[in-house]
Amino acid sequence: MHAAAINLRGGVSPRGIRLRGQSIIEYVLIIAVIGLVIVFAGPSVAGTIRNQFNLVGDAVNSGATGGVEDGGTSGGGSTGADSATVQAAIAKDAKDWTLGEQKAVAEDIATKGKASPAYAKAKAAMDAGTKFTMKLTDGKTLEYRIIGINHDDLADGSG
């Protein structure tokens, strides 16, 4: 072998080869993938976050309304005709309903409409102009009454 045939440099080094423009294409592809993820997954992520805020707001709201009245029952628990709160409200005179009982009756009527066993008693209280009172934390008394029961649709969307 002749000395001129031996290449001491070892040929073309792979480290020496640079592909121009390849990094720009990679950046464009990465940005495109991120954009697609934002476009397609963004609304569902936003909906999930919104639902979580609503759940937290509902939990805070129900906790705040449960402790306002003295000696009554809070509005938590199950609602409907089988609810002990609704049954207790039906057994009492409407003017003696606690705030929790009023809430349970309202939810039962929202779910079942006129089929609710509490509907007749609530409508009679509304027609009679029954006034309810509640003592507020600042010592003042709030007086209110039922002004309407009509609704466009049942709360569960069934009719």
Short mmCIF file of C-alpha atoms in Angstrom, two decimals:
data_model
loop_
_atom_site.label_atom_id
_atom_site.label_comp_id
_atom_site.label_asym_id
_atom_site.label_seq_id
_atom_site.Cartn_x
_atom_site.Cartn_y
_atom_site.Cartn_z
CA MET A 1 0.00 0.00 0.00
CA HIS A 2 1.29 3.34 -0.93
CA ALA A 3 1.54 6.15 1.59
CA ALA A 4 -0.59 8.39 -0.57
CA ALA A 5 -3.47 5.90 -0.35
CA ILE A 6 -3.64 6.10 3.44
CA ASN A 7 -5.77 8.94 4.64
CA LEU A 8 -4.60 9.98 8.08
CA ARG A 9 -7.63 12.15 8.65
CA GLY A 10 -9.95 9.12 8.62
CA GLY A 11 -12.25 10.38 5.97
CA VAL A 12 -15.16 12.69 6.64
CA SER A 13 -15.93 13.03 10.33
CA PRO A 14 -19.63 12.68 11.26
CA ARG A 15 -19.17 15.52 13.72
CA GLY A 16 -18.16 17.79 10.96
CA ILE A 17 -21.40 17.35 8.97
CA ARG A 18 -24.01 19.97 9.78
CA LEU A 19 -27.47 19.90 8.31
CA ARG A 20 -28.50 23.46 7.83
CA GLY A 21 -32.16 24.32 8.48
CA GLN A 22 -32.96 21.12 10.38
CA SER A 23 -33.25 22.87 13.75
CA ILE A 24 -35.72 25.42 12.35
CA ILE A 25 -37.97 22.64 11.05
CA GLU A 26 -37.87 20.94 14.46
CA TYR A 27 -38.89 24.16 16.21
CA VAL A 28 -41.74 24.69 13.76
CA LEU A 29 -42.97 21.11 14.30
CA ILE A 30 -42.79 21.46 18.10
CA ILE A 31 -44.73 24.73 17.98
CA ALA A 32 -47.33 23.14 15.67
CA VAL A 33 -47.80 20.18 18.05
CA ILE A 34 -48.16 22.50 21.04
CA GLY A 35 -50.67 24.59 19.09
CA LEU A 36 -52.73 21.50 18.23
CA VAL A 37 -52.73 20.36 21.85
CA ILE A 38 -53.95 23.78 22.97
CA VAL A 39 -56.65 23.91 20.29
CA PHE A 40 -58.04 20.43 20.89
CA ALA A 41 -57.41 19.87 24.61
CA GLY A 42 -57.84 23.47 25.74
CA PRO A 43 -61.66 23.55 25.87
CA SER A 44 -61.92 20.29 27.80
CA VAL A 45 -59.27 21.40 30.28
CA ALA A 46 -61.05 24.73 30.70
CA GLY A 47 -64.35 22.89 31.22
CA THR A 48 -62.77 20.67 33.86
CA ILE A 49 -61.33 23.65 35.68
CA ARG A 50 -64.69 25.45 35.49
CA ASN A 51 -66.46 22.38 36.92
CA GLN A 52 -63.98 22.20 39.79
CA PHE A 53 -64.58 25.87 40.61
CA ASN A 54 -68.34 25.25 40.54
CA LEU A 55 -68.01 22.26 42.87
CA VAL A 56 -65.91 24.26 45.32
CA GLY A 57 -68.34 27.19 45.09
CA ASP A 58 -71.32 24.92 45.74
CA ALA A 59 -69.59 23.33 48.73
CA VAL A 60 -68.75 26.73 50.20
CA ASN A 61 -72.24 28.02 49.47
CA SER A 62 -74.02 25.06 51.10
CA GLY A 63 -71.72 25.30 54.11
CA ALA A 64 -72.48 29.00 54.48
CA THR A 65 -76.26 28.61 54.33
CA GLY A 66 -76.42 25.65 56.69
CA GLY A 67 -75.40 27.58 59.80
CA VAL A 68 -77.51 30.73 59.48
CA GLU A 69 -80.64 29.80 61.39
CA ASP A 70 -81.10 28.86 65.01
CA GLY A 71 -82.47 25.47 65.97
CA GLY A 72 -83.36 24.36 62.43
CA THR A 73 -82.05 21.68 60.19
CA SER A 74 -79.58 22.47 57.48
CA GLY A 75 -80.38 21.85 53.84
CA GLY A 76 -77.80 19.11 53.33
CA GLY A 77 -78.47 15.47 52.63
CA SER A 78 -80.82 13.89 50.16
CA THR A 79 -83.80 15.68 48.75
CA GLY A 80 -87.08 14.39 47.46
CA ALA A 81 -90.21 12.78 48.90
CA ASP A 82 -88.11 10.18 50.71
CA SER A 83 -86.02 12.85 52.42
CA ALA A 84 -86.61 13.15 56.14
CA THR A 85 -86.39 16.93 55.80
CA VAL A 86 -89.18 17.05 53.20
CA GLN A 87 -91.30 14.64 55.26
CA ALA A 88 -90.80 16.82 58.34
CA ALA A 89 -91.81 19.92 56.35
CA ILE A 90 -94.95 18.23 55.04
CA ALA A 91 -95.95 17.28 58.59
CA LYS A 92 -95.57 20.88 59.85
CA ASP A 93 -97.51 24.03 59.13
CA ALA A 94 -95.73 25.91 56.32
CA LYS A 95 -95.25 29.05 58.44
CA ASP A 96 -93.11 26.98 60.85
CA TRP A 97 -90.74 25.65 58.17
CA THR A 98 -87.04 26.19 58.86
CA LEU A 99 -84.77 27.52 56.13
CA GLY A 100 -83.39 24.01 55.59
CA GLU A 101 -86.90 22.62 55.17
CA GLN A 102 -87.78 25.39 52.71
CA LYS A 103 -84.67 24.55 50.69
CA ALA A 104 -85.46 20.81 50.69
CA VAL A 105 -89.07 21.48 49.63
CA ALA A 106 -87.90 23.84 46.85
CA GLU A 107 -85.44 21.24 45.54
CA ASP A 108 -88.10 18.52 45.68
CA ILE A 109 -90.54 20.71 43.73
CA ALA A 110 -87.77 21.59 41.23
CA THR A 111 -87.12 17.88 40.68
CA LYS A 112 -90.71 16.60 40.58
CA GLY A 113 -92.84 19.65 39.80
CA LYS A 114 -96.50 19.30 40.72
CA ALA A 115 -95.93 15.61 41.48
CA SER A 116 -94.00 16.57 44.61
CA PRO A 117 -95.91 15.75 47.81
CA ALA A 118 -94.79 19.14 49.17
CA TYR A 119 -96.15 21.11 46.19
CA ALA A 120 -99.72 21.51 47.52
CA LYS A 121 -98.53 22.76 50.90
CA ALA A 122 -96.03 25.21 49.37
CA LYS A 123 -98.64 26.50 46.89
CA ALA A 124 -101.17 26.96 49.71
CA ALA A 125 -98.56 28.92 51.71
CA MET A 126 -97.85 31.07 48.66
CA ASP A 127 -101.54 31.69 47.95
CA ALA A 128 -102.18 32.61 51.59
CA GLY A 129 -99.27 35.09 51.55
CA THR A 130 -97.50 33.28 54.40
CA LYS A 131 -94.54 35.34 55.60
CA PHE A 132 -91.37 33.71 56.85
CA THR A 133 -88.88 35.41 59.15
CA MET A 134 -85.23 34.80 59.82
CA LYS A 135 -82.97 36.48 62.34
CA LEU A 136 -79.78 37.72 60.72
CA THR A 137 -76.35 37.77 62.33
CA ASP A 138 -76.49 41.56 62.76
CA GLY A 139 -79.64 41.23 64.90
CA LYS A 140 -82.07 42.39 62.21
CA THR A 141 -85.01 40.26 61.12
CA LEU A 142 -85.54 39.37 57.48
CA GLU A 143 -89.14 38.83 56.39
CA TYR A 144 -89.91 37.10 53.09
CA ARG A 145 -92.59 35.06 51.35
CA ILE A 146 -93.01 32.69 48.42
CA ILE A 147 -93.96 34.71 45.36
CA GLY A 148 -94.08 31.98 42.74
CA ILE A 149 -93.57 28.31 42.04
CA ASN A 150 -94.01 28.17 38.27
CA HIS A 151 -91.02 26.98 36.28
CA ASP A 152 -90.29 26.31 32.63
CA ASP A 153 -88.71 22.92 33.06
CA LEU A 154 -87.95 20.41 35.78
CA ALA A 155 -84.47 20.67 37.28
CA ASP A 156 -83.48 17.27 35.87
CA GLY A 157 -84.54 18.35 32.36
CA SER A 158 -87.23 15.67 32.05
CA GLY A 159 -90.20 17.89 31.40
#
